[in-house]
C-alpha atoms as an extended CHARMM CRD file, in Angstrom:
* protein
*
       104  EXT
         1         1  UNK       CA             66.4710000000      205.7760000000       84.5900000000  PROA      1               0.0000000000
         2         2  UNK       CA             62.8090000000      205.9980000000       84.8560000000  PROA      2               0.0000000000
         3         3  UNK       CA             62.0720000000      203.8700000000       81.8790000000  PROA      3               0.0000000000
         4         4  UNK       CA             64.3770000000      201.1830000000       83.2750000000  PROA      4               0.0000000000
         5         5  UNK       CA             62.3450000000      201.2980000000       86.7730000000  PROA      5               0.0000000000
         6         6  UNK       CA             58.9690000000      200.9920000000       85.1010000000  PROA      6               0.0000000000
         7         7  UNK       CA             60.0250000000      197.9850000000       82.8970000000  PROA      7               0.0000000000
         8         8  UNK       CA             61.6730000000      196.5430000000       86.1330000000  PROA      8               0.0000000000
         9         9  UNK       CA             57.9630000000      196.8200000000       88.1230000000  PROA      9               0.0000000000
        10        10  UNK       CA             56.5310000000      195.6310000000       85.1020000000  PROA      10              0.0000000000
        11        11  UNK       CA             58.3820000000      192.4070000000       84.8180000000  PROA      11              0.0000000000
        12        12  UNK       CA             58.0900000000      191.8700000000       88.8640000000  PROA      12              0.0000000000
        13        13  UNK       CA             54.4570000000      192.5660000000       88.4240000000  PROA      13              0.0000000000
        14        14  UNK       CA             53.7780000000      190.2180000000       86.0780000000  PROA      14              0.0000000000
        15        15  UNK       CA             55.9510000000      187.4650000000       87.6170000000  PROA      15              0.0000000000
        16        16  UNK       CA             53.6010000000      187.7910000000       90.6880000000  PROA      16              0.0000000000
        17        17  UNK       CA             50.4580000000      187.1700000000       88.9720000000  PROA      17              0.0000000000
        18        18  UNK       CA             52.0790000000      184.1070000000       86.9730000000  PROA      18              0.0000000000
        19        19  UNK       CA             51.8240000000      182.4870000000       90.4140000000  PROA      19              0.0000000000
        20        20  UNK       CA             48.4050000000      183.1340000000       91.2680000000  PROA      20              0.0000000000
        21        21  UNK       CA             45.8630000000      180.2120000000       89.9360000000  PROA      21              0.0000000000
        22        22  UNK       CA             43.5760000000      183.7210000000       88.3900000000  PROA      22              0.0000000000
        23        23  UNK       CA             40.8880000000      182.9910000000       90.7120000000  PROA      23              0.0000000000
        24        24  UNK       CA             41.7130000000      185.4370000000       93.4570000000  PROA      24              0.0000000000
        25        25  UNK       CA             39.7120000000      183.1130000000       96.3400000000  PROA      25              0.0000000000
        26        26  UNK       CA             43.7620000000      182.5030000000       97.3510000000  PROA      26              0.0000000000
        27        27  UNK       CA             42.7380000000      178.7180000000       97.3430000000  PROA      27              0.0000000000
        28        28  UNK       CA             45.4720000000      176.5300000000       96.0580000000  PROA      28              0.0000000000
        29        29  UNK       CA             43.9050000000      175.2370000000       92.1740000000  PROA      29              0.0000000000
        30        30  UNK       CA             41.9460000000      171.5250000000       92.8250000000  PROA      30              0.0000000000
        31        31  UNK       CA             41.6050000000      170.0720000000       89.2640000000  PROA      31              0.0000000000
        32        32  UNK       CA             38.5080000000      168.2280000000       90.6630000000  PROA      32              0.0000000000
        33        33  UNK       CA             36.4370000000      170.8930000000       90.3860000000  PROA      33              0.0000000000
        34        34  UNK       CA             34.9890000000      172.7990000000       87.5080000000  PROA      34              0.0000000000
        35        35  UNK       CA             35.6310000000      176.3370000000       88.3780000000  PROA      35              0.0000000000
        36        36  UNK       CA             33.8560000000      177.1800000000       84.8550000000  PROA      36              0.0000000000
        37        37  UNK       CA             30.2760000000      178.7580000000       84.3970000000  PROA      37              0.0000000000
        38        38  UNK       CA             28.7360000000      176.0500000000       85.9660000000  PROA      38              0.0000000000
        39        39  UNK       CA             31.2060000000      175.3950000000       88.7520000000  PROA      39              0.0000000000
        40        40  UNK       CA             30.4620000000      171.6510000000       89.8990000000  PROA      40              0.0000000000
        41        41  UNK       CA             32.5050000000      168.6800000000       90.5220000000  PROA      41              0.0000000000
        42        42  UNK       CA             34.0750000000      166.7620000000       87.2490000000  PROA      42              0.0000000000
        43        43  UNK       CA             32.6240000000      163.6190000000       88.9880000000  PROA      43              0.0000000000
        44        44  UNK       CA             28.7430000000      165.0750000000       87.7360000000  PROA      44              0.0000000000
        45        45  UNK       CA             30.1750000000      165.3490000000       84.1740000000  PROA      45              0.0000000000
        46        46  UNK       CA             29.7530000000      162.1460000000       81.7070000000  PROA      46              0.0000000000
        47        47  UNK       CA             32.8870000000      160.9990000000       80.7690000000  PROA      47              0.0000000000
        48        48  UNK       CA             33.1480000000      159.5040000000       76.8080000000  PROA      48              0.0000000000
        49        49  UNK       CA             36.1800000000      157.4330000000       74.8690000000  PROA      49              0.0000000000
        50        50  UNK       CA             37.9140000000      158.7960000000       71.9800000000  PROA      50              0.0000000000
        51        51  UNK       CA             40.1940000000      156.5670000000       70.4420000000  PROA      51              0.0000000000
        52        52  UNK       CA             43.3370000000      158.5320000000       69.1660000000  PROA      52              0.0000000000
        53        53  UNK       CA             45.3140000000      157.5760000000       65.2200000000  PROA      53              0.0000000000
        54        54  UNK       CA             46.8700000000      154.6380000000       67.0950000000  PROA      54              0.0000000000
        55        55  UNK       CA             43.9720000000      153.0410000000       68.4080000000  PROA      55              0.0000000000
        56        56  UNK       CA             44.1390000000      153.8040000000       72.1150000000  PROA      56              0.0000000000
        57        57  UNK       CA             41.5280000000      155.0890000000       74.2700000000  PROA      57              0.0000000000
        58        58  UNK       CA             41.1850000000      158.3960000000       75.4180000000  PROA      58              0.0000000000
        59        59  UNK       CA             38.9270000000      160.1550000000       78.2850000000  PROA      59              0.0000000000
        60        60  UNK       CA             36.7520000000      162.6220000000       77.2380000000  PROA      60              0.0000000000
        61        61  UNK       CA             34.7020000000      165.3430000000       78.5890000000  PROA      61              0.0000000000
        62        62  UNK       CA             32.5240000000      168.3140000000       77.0860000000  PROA      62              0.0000000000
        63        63  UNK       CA             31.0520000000      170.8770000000       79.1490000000  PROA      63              0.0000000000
        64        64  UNK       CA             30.0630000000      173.3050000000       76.5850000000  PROA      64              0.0000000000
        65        65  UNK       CA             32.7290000000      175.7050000000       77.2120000000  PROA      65              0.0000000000
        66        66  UNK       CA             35.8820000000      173.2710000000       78.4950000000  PROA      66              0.0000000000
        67        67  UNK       CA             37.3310000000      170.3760000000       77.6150000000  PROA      67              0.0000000000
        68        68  UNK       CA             38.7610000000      167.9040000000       79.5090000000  PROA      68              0.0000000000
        69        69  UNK       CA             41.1440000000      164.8050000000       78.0830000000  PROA      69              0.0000000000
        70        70  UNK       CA             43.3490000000      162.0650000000       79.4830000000  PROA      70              0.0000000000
        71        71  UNK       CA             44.9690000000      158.8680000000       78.3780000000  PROA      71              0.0000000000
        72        72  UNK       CA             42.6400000000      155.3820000000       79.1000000000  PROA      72              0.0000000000
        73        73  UNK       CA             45.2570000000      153.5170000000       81.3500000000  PROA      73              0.0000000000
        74        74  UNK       CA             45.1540000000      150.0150000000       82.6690000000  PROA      74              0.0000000000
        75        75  UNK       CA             46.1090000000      149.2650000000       86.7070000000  PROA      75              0.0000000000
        76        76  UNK       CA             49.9850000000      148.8980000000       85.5120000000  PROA      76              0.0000000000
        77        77  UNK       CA             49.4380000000      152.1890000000       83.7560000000  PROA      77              0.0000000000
        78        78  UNK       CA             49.5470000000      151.2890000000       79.9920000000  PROA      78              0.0000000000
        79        79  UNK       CA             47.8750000000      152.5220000000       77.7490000000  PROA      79              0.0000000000
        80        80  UNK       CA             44.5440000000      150.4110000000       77.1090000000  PROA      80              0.0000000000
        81        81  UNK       CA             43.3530000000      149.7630000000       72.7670000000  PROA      81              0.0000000000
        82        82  UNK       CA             39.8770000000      148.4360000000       73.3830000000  PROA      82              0.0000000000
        83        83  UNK       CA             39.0100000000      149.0890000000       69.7880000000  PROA      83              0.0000000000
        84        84  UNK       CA             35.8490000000      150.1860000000       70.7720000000  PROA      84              0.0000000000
        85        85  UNK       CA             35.6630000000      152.5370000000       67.9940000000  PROA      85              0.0000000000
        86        86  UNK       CA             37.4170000000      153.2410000000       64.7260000000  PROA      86              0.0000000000
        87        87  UNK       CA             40.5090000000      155.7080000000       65.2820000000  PROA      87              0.0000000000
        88        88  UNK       CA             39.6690000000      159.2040000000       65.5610000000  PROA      88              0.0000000000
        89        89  UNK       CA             36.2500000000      158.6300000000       66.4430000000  PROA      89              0.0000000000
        90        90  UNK       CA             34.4590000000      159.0650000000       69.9090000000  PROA      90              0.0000000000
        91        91  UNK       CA             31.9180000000      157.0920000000       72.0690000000  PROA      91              0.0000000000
        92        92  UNK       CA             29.2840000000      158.1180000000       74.9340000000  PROA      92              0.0000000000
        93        93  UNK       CA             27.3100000000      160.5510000000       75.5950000000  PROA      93              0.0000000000
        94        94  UNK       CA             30.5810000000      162.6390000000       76.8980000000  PROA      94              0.0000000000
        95        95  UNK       CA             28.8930000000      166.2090000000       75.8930000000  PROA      95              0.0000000000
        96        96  UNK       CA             25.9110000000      165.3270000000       79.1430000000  PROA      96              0.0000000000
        97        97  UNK       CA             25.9100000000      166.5940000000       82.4560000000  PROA      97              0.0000000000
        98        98  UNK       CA             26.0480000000      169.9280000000       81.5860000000  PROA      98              0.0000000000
        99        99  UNK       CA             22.9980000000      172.9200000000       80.8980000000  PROA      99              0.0000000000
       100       100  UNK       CA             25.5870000000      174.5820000000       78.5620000000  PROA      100             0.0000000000
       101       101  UNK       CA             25.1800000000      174.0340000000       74.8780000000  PROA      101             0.0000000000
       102       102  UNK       CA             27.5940000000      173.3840000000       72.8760000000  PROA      102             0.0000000000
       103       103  UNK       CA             27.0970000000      173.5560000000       69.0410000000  PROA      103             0.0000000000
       104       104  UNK       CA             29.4880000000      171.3720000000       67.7240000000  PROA      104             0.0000000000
């Protein structure tokens, strides 16, 4: 019976701290803000295109240790193929804004 009580805590533990954003500030998560090393706004970053296999454009932002990504999207909220680059391939300086380094 014990076993079956300490697997039961276990699982309600756990289940608890799935809900918590892993911060601990009990602030609801803003996905606005870098909460990284750094911890700024994603508005300081610089923001780059990648253009995915199909030829759309892609957001794109380095910070050394995250990475952020999200579909290019027109004012109706299709997808927008500039052909600003060659598929798989990336524009801007979207690594700047940030003191970390990143190798790659």
């Amino acid at each position: 019976m014990t076993k079956l009580k300490l697997v039961t805590l276990s699982i309600v533990c756990l289940s608890i701290a799935a809900c918590s954003d892993g911060l601990g500030d009990g602030l609801p998560p803003d996905k606005t803000i870098d909460r990284g090393t750094d911890r700024k706004s994603l508005s300081q970053l610089q923001a780059g295109i990648w253009v995915d296999p199909n030829g759309c454009d892609h957001w794109i932002i380095d910070d050394g240790i995250e990475g952020y990504l999200s579909a290019r999207l027109d004012k109706y909220g299709k997808p927008v193929c500039s052909g600003v680059a060659p598929p798989t391939q990336t524009v801007g300086d979207f690594k700047g804004g940030s003191k970390i380094n990143d190798p790659n």
